[in-house]
PDB file of C-alpha atoms in Angstrom:
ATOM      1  CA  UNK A   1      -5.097  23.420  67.264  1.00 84.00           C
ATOM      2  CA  UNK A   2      -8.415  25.693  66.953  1.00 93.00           C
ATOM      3  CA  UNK A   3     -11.026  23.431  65.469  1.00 97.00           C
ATOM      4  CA  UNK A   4     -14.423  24.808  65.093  1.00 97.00           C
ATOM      5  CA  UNK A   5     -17.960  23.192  64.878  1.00 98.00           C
ATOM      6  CA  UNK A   6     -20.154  24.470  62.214  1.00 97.00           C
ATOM      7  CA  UNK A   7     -22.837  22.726  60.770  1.00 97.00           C
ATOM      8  CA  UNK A   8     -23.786  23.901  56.856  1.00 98.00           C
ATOM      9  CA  UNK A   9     -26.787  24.093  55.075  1.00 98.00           C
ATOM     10  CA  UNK A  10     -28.635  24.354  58.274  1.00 96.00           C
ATOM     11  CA  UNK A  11     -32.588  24.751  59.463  1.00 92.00           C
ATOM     12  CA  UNK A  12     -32.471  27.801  61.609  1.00 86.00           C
ATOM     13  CA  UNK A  13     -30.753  26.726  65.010  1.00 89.00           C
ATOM     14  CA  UNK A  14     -30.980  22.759  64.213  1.00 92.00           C
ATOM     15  CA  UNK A  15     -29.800  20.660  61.427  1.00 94.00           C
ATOM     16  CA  UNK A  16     -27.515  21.375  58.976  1.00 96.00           C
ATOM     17  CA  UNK A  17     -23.897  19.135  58.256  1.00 96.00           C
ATOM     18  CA  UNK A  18     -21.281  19.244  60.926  1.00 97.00           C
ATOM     19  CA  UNK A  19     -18.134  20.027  59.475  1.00 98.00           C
ATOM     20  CA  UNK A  20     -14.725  20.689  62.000  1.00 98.00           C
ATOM     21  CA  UNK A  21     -13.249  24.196  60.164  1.00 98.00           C
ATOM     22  CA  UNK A  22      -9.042  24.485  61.610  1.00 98.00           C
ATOM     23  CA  UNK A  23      -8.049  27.914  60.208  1.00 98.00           C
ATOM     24  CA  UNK A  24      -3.886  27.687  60.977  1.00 97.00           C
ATOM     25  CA  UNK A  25      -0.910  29.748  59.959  1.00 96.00           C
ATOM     26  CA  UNK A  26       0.572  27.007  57.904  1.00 97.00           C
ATOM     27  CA  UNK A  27      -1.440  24.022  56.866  1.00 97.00           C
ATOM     28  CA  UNK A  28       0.061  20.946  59.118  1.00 97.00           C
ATOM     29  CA  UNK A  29       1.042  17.565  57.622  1.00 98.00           C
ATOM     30  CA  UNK A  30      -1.272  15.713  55.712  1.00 98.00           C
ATOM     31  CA  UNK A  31      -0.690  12.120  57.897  1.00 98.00           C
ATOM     32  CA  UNK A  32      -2.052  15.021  61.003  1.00 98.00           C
ATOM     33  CA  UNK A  33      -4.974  16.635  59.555  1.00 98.00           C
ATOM     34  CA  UNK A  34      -6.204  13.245  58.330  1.00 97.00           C
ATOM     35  CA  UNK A  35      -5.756  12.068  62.509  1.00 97.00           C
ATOM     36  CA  UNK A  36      -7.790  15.546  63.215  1.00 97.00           C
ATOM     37  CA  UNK A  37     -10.301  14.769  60.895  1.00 97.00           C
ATOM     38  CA  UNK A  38     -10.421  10.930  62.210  1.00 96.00           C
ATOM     39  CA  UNK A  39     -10.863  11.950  65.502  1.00 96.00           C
ATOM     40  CA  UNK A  40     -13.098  14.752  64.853  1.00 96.00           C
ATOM     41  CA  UNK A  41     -15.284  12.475  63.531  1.00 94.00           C
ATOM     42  CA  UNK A  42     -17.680  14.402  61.398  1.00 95.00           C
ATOM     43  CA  UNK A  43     -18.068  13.380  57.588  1.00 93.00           C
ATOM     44  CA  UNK A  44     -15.193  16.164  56.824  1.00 96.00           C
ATOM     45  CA  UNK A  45     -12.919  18.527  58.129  1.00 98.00           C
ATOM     46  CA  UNK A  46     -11.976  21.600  56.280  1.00 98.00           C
ATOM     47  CA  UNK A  47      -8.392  22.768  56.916  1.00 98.00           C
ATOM     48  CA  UNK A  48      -7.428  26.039  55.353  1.00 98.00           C
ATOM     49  CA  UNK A  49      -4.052  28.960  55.701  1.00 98.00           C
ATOM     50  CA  UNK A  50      -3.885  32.248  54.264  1.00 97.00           C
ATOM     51  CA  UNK A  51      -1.881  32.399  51.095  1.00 96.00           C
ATOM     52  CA  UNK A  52      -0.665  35.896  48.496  1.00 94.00           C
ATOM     53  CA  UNK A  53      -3.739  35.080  46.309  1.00 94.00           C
ATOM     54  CA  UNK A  54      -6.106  33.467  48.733  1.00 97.00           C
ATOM     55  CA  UNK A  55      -6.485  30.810  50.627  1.00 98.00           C
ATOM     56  CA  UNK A  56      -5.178  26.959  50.531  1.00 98.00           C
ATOM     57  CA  UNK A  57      -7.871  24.901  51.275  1.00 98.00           C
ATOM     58  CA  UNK A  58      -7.529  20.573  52.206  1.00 98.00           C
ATOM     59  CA  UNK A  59     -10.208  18.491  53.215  1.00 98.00           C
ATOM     60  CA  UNK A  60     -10.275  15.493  54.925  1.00 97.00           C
ATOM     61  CA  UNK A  61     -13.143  12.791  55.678  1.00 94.00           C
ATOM     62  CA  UNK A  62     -12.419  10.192  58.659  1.00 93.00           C
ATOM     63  CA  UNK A  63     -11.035   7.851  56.369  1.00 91.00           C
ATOM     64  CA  UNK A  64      -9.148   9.655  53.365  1.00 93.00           C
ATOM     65  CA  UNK A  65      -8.852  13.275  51.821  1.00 96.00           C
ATOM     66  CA  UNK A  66     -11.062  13.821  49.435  1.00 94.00           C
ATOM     67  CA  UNK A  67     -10.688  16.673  47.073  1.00 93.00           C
ATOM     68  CA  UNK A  68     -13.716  19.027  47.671  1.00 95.00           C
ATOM     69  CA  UNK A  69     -16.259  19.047  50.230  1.00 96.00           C
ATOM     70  CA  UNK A  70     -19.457  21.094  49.990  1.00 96.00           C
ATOM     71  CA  UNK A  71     -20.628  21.955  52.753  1.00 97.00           C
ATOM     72  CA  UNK A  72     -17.513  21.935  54.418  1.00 98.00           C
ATOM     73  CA  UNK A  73     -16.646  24.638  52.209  1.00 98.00           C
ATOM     74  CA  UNK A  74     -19.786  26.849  53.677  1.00 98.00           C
ATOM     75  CA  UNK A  75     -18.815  25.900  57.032  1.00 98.00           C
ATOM     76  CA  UNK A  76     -15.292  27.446  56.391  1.00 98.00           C
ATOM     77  CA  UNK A  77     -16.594  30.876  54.499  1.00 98.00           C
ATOM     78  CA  UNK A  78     -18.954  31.072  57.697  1.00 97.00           C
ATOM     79  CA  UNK A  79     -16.004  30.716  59.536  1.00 97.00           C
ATOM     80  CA  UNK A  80     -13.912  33.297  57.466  1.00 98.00           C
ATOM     81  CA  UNK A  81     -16.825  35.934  57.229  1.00 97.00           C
ATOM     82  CA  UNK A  82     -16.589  35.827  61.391  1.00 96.00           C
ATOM     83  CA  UNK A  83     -12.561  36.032  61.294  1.00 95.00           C
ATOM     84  CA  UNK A  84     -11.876  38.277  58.674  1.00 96.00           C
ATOM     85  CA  UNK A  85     -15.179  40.428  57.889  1.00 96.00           C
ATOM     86  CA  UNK A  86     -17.682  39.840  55.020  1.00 97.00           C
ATOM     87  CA  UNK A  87     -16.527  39.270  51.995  1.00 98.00           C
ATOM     88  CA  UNK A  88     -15.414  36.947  48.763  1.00 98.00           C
ATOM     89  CA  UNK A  89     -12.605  34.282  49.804  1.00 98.00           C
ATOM     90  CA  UNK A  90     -10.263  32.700  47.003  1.00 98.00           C
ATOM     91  CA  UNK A  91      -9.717  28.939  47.696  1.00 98.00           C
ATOM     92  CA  UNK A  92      -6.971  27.048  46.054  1.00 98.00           C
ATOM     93  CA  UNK A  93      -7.855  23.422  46.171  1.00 97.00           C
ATOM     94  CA  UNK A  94      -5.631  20.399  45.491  1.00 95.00           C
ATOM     95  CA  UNK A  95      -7.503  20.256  41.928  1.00 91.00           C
ATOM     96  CA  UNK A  96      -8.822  23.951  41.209  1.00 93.00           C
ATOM     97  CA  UNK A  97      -9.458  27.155  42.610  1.00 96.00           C
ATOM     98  CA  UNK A  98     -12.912  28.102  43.346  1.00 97.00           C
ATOM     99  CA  UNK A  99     -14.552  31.039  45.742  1.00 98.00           C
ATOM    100  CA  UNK A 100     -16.429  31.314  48.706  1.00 98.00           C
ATOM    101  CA  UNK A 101     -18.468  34.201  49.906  1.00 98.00           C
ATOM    102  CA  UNK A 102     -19.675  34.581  53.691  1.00 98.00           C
ATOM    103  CA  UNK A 103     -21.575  37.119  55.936  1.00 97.00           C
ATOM    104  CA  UNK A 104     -22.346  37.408  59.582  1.00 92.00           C
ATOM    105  CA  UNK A 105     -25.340  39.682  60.353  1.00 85.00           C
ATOM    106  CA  UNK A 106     -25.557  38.775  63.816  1.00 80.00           C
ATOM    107  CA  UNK A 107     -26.174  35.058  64.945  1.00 81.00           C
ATOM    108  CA  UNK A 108     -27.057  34.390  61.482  1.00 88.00           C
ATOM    109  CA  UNK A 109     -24.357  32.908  59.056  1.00 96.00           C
ATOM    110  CA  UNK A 110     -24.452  32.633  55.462  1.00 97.00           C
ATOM    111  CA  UNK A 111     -22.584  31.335  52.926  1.00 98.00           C
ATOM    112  CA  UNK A 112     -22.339  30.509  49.007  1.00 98.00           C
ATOM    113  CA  UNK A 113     -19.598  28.556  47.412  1.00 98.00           C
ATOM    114  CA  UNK A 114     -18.909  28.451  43.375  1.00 97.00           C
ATOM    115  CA  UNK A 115     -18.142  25.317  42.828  1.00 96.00           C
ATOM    116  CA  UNK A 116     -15.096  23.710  40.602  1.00 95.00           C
ATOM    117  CA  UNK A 117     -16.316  23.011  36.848  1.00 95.00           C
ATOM    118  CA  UNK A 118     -18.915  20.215  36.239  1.00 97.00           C
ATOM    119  CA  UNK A 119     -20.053  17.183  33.633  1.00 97.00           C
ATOM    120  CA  UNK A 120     -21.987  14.285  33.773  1.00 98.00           C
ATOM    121  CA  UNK A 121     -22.290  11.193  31.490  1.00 98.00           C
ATOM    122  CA  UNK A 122     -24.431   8.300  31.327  1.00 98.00           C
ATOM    123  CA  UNK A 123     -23.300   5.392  34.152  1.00 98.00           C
ATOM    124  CA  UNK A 124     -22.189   2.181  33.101  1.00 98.00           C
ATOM    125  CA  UNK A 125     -24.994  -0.782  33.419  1.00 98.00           C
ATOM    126  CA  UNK A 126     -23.350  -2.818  35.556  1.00 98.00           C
ATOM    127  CA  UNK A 127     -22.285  -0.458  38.102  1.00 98.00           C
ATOM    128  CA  UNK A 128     -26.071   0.565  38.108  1.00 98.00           C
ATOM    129  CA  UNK A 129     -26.915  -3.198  38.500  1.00 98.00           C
ATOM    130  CA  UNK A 130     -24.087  -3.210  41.204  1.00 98.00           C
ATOM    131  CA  UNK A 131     -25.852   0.076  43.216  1.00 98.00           C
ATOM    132  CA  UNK A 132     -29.556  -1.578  43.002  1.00 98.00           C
ATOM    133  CA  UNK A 133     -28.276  -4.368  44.172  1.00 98.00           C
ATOM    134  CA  UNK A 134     -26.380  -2.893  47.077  1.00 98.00           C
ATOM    135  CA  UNK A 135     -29.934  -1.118  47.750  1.00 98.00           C
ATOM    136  CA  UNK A 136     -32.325  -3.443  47.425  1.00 98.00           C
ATOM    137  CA  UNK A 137     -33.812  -1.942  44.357  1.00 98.00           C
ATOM    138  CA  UNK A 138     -34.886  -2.349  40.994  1.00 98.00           C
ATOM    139  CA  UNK A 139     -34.556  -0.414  37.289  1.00 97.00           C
ATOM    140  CA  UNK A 140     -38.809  -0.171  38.201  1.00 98.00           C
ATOM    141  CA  UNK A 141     -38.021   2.049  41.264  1.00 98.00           C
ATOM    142  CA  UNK A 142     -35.674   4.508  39.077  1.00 98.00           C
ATOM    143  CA  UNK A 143     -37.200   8.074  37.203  1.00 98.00           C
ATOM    144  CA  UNK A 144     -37.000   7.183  33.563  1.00 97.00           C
ATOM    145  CA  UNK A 145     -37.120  10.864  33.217  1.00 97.00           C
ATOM    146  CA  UNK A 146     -33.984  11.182  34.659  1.00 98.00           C
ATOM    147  CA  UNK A 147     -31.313   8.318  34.264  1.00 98.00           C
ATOM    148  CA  UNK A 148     -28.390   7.073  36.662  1.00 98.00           C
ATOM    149  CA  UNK A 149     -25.279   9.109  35.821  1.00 98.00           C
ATOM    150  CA  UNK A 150     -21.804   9.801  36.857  1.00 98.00           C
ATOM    151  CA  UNK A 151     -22.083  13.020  37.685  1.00 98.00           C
ATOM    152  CA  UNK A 152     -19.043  15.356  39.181  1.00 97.00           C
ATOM    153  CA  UNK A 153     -18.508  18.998  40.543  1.00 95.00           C
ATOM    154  CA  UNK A 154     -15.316  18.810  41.895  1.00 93.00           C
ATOM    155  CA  UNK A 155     -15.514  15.234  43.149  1.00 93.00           C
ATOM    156  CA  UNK A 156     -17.055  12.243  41.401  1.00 97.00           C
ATOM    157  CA  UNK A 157     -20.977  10.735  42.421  1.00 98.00           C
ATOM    158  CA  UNK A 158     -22.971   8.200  40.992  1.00 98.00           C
ATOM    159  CA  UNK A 159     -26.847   9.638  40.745  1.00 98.00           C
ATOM    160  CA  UNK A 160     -29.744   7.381  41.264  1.00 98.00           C
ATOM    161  CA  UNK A 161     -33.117   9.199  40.636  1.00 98.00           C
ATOM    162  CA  UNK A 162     -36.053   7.924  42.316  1.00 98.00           C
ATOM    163  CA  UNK A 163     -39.441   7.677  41.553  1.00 98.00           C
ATOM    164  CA  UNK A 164     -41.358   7.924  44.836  1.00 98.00           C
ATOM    165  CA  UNK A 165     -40.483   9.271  47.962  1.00 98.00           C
ATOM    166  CA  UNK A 166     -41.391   6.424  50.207  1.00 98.00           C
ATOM    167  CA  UNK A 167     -38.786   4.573  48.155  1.00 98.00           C
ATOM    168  CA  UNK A 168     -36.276   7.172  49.438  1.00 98.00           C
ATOM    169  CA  UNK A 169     -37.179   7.276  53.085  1.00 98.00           C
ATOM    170  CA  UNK A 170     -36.349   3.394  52.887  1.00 98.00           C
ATOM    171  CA  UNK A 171     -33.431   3.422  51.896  1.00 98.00           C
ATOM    172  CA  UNK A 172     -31.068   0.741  53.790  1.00 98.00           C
ATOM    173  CA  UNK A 173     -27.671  -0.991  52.177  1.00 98.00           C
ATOM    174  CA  UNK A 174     -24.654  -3.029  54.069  1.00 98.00           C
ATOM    175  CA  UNK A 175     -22.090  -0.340  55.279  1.00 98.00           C
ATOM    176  CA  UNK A 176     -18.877  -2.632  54.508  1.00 98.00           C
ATOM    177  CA  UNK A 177     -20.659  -3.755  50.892  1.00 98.00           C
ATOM    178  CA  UNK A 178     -21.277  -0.297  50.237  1.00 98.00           C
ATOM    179  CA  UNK A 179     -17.734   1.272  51.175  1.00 97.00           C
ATOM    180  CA  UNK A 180     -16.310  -1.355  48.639  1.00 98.00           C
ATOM    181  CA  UNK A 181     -18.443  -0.660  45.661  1.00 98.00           C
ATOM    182  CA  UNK A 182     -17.390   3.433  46.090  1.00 98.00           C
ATOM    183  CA  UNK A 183     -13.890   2.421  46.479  1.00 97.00           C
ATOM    184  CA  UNK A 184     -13.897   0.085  43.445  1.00 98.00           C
ATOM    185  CA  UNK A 185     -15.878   2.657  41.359  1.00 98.00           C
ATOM    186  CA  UNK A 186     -14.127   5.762  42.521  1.00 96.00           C
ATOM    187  CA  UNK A 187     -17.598   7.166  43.912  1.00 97.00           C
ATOM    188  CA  UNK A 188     -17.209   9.659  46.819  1.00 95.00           C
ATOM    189  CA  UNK A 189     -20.739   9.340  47.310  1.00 97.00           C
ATOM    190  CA  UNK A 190     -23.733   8.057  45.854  1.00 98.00           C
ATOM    191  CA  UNK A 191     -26.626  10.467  45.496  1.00 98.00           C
ATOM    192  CA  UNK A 192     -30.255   9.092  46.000  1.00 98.00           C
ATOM    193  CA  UNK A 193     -33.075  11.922  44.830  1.00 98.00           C
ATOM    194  CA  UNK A 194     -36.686  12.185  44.721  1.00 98.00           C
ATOM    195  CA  UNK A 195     -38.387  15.299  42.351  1.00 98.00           C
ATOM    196  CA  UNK A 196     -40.867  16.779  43.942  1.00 98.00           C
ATOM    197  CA  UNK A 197     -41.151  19.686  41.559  1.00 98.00           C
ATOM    198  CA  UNK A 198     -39.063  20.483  38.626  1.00 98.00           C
ATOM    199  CA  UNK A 199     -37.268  22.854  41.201  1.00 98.00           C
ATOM    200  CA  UNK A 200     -37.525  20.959  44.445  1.00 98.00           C
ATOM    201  CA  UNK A 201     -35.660  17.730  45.471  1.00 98.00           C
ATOM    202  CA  UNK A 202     -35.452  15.331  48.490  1.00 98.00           C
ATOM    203  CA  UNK A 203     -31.927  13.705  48.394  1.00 98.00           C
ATOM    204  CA  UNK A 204     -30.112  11.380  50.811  1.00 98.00           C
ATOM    205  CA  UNK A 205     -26.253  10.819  50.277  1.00 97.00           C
ATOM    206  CA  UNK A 206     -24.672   7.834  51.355  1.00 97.00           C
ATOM    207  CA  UNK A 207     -20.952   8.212  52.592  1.00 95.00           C
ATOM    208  CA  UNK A 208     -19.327   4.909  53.081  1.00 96.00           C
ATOM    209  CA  UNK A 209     -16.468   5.337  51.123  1.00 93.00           C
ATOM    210  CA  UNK A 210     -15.423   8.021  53.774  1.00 90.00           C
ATOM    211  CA  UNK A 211     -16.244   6.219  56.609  1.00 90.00           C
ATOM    212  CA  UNK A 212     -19.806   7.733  56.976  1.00 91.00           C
ATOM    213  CA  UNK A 213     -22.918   5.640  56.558  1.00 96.00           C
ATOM    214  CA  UNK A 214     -25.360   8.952  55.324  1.00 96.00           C
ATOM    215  CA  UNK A 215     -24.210  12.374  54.738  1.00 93.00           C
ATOM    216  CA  UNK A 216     -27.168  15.086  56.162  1.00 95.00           C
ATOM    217  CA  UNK A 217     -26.344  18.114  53.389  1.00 97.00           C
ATOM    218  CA  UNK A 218     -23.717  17.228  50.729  1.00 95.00           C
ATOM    219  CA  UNK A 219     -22.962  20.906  48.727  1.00 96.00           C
ATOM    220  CA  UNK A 220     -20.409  19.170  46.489  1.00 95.00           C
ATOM    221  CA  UNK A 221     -23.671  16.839  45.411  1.00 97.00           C
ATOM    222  CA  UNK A 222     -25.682  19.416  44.840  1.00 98.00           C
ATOM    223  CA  UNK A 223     -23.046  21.194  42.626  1.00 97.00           C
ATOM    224  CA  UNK A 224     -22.794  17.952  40.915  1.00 98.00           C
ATOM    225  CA  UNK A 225     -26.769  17.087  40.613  1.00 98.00           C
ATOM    226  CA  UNK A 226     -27.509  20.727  39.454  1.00 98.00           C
ATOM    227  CA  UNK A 227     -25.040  19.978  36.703  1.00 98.00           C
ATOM    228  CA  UNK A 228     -26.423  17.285  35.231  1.00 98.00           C
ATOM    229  CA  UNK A 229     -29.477  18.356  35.225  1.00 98.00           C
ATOM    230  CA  UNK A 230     -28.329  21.371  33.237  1.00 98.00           C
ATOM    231  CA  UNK A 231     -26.821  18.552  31.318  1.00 97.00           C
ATOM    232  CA  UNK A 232     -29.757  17.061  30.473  1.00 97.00           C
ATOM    233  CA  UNK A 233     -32.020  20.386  29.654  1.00 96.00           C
ATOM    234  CA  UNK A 234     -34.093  19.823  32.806  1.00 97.00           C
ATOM    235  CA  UNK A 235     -36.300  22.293  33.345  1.00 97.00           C
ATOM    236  CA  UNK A 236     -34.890  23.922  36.170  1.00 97.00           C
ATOM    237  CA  UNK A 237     -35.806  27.482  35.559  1.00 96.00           C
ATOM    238  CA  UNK A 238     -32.242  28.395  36.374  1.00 97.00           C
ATOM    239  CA  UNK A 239     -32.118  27.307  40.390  1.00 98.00           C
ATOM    240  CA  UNK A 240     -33.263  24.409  42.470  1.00 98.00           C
ATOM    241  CA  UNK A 241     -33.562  23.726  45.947  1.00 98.00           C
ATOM    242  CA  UNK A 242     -32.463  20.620  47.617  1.00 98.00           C
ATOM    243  CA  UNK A 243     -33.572  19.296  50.967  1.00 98.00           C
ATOM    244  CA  UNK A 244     -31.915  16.637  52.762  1.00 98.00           C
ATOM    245  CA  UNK A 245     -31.090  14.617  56.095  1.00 97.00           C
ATOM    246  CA  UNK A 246     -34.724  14.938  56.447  1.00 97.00           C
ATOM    247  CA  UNK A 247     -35.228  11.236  56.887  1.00 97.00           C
ATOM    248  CA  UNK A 248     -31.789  11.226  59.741  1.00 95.00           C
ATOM    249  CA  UNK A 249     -33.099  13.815  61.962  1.00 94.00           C
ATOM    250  CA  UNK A 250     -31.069  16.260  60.766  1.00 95.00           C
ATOM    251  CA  UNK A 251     -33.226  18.442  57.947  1.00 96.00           C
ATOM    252  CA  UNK A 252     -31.039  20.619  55.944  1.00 97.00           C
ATOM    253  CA  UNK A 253     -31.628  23.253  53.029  1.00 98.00           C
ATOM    254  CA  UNK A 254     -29.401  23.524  49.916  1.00 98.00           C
ATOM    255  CA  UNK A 255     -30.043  25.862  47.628  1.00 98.00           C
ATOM    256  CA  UNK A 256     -28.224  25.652  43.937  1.00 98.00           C
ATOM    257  CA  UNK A 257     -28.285  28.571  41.351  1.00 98.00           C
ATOM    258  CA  UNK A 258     -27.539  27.261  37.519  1.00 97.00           C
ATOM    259  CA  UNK A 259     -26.744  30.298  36.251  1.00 91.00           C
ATOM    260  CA  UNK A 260     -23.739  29.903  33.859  1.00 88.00           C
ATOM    261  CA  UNK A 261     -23.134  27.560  30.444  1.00 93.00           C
ATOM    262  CA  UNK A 262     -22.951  23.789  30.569  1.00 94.00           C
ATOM    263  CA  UNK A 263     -19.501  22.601  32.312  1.00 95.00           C
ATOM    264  CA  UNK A 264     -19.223  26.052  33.642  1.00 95.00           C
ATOM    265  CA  UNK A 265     -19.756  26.755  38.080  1.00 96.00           C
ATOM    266  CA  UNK A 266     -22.848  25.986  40.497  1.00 97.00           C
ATOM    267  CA  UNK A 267     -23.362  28.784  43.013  1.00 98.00           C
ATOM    268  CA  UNK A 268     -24.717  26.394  46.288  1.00 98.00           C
ATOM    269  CA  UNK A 269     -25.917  28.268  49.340  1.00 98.00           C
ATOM    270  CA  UNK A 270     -26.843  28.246  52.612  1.00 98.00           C
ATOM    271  CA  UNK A 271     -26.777  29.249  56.197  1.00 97.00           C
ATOM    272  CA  UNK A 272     -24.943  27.927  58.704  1.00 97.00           C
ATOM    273  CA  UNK A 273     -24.688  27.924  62.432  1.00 96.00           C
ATOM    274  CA  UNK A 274     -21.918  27.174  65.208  1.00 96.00           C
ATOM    275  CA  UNK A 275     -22.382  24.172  66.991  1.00 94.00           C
ATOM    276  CA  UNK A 276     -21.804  24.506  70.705  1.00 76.00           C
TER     277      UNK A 276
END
């Protein structure tokens, strides 16, 4: 099996997500990709065959598949755009159908996913008492401007919005506490922020539920976080720009155009760049 190495959302010729990409005939079993992915190691692995109307599209973290991965999915139209040419690449999920569009203009990769519909709603106060807790925090180090939400783009998050950035470089939790508050909540991860700007956020992701203590550049997030804050009228001008993994060692750019009605696609973009 062909696996490829391609981080997403990357900083030039460092940083960035590692994702594995397997483009195959005929998608394998689901009990093997999820060993691939386990062994891989990496927060996912995108798996993906060519179908009549596009392509079919899994994706599998170390410990379960979960049903869309960001930057996975920019790793995999980087992957496609060096395959097949540039170009728009239908991908039929286990859940929806979304696109992904991908260029190669020389070592430089590029990529921009539309993501599955979005919505958020307010979150529940005692899974928010349940998170602080988990992190050490209290409702004094949250942005009343911008609440703690359930907030989804093609896979469920619980947002926490921070008010200072310091607050966000700290962040530390238990790994085994935290994989069994996602599980119990149904949280594929849980997005920490800081706003910068109206425009311009920090955000960490933490990963436990798929074996993965912090995730460096989470697209499916972004799609999610840009959602909600078209939810909420924030005003985002119509894009914002995400940085992340900053605080890991592993600085990544994600960059999120909110361009259609509320519920309707996020267009998240990046660059991208094979790992050795």
């Amino acid at each position: 099996m062909d696996i490829l190495r391609i981080a997403a959302f990357s900083e030039g010729n460092s940083g960035g997500n590692p994702a594995g990409v397997v483009i195959a005939e005929t998608l394998p079993e689901a009990q093997i990709m999820q060993q691939v992915a386990a062994e891989v190691g990496f927060s996912e692995t995108v798996f993906a065959a060519r179908t009549e109307d596009g392509w079919r599209t899994r994706y599998f973290a170390p410990a379960f598949e979960v049903p869309f991965c960001g930057h996975a999915t920019i790793a995999l139209g980087a992957a496609l755009a060096m395959r097949e040419g540039d170009g728009i690449f239908p991908l039929i999920l286990n859940q929806s159908r979304i696109t992904v569009e991908g260029s190669s203009q020389g070592d430089v990769l590029k990529a921009a996913l539309q993501s599955p519909p979005t919505f958020s709603k307010a979150a529940p106060p005692a899974q928010i008492r349940e998170a602080l807790d988990l992190l050490g925090l209290t409702e004094r180090d949250l942005n009343p401007d911008l609440p703690p939400a359930l907030i989804h783009g093609g896979a469920d998050h619980l947002s926490l919005m921070l008010n200072a950035r310091e607050t966000l470089s700290a962040m530390h939790y238990d790994f085994d506490s935290g994989r069994a508050l996602m599980l119990k909540n149904g949280w594929v991860t849980i997005v920490l922020s800081y706003a910068q700007t109206p425009q311009l956020f920090h955000t960490r992701n933490i990963f436990a539920a798929g074996g993965v203590y912090e995730d460096p550049a989470t697209g499916a997030a972004t799609a999610a976080l840009a959602g909600y804050l078209r939810d909420l009228n924030w005003p985002h001008h119509g894009a914002i720009d995400i940085i992340q993994g900053e605080d890991m060692g592993m600085l990544s750019r994600l960059h999120a155009d909110i361009l259609t009605p509320q519920g309707g696609s996020i267009r998240v973009s990046g660059t991208a760049r094979v790992m050795s």
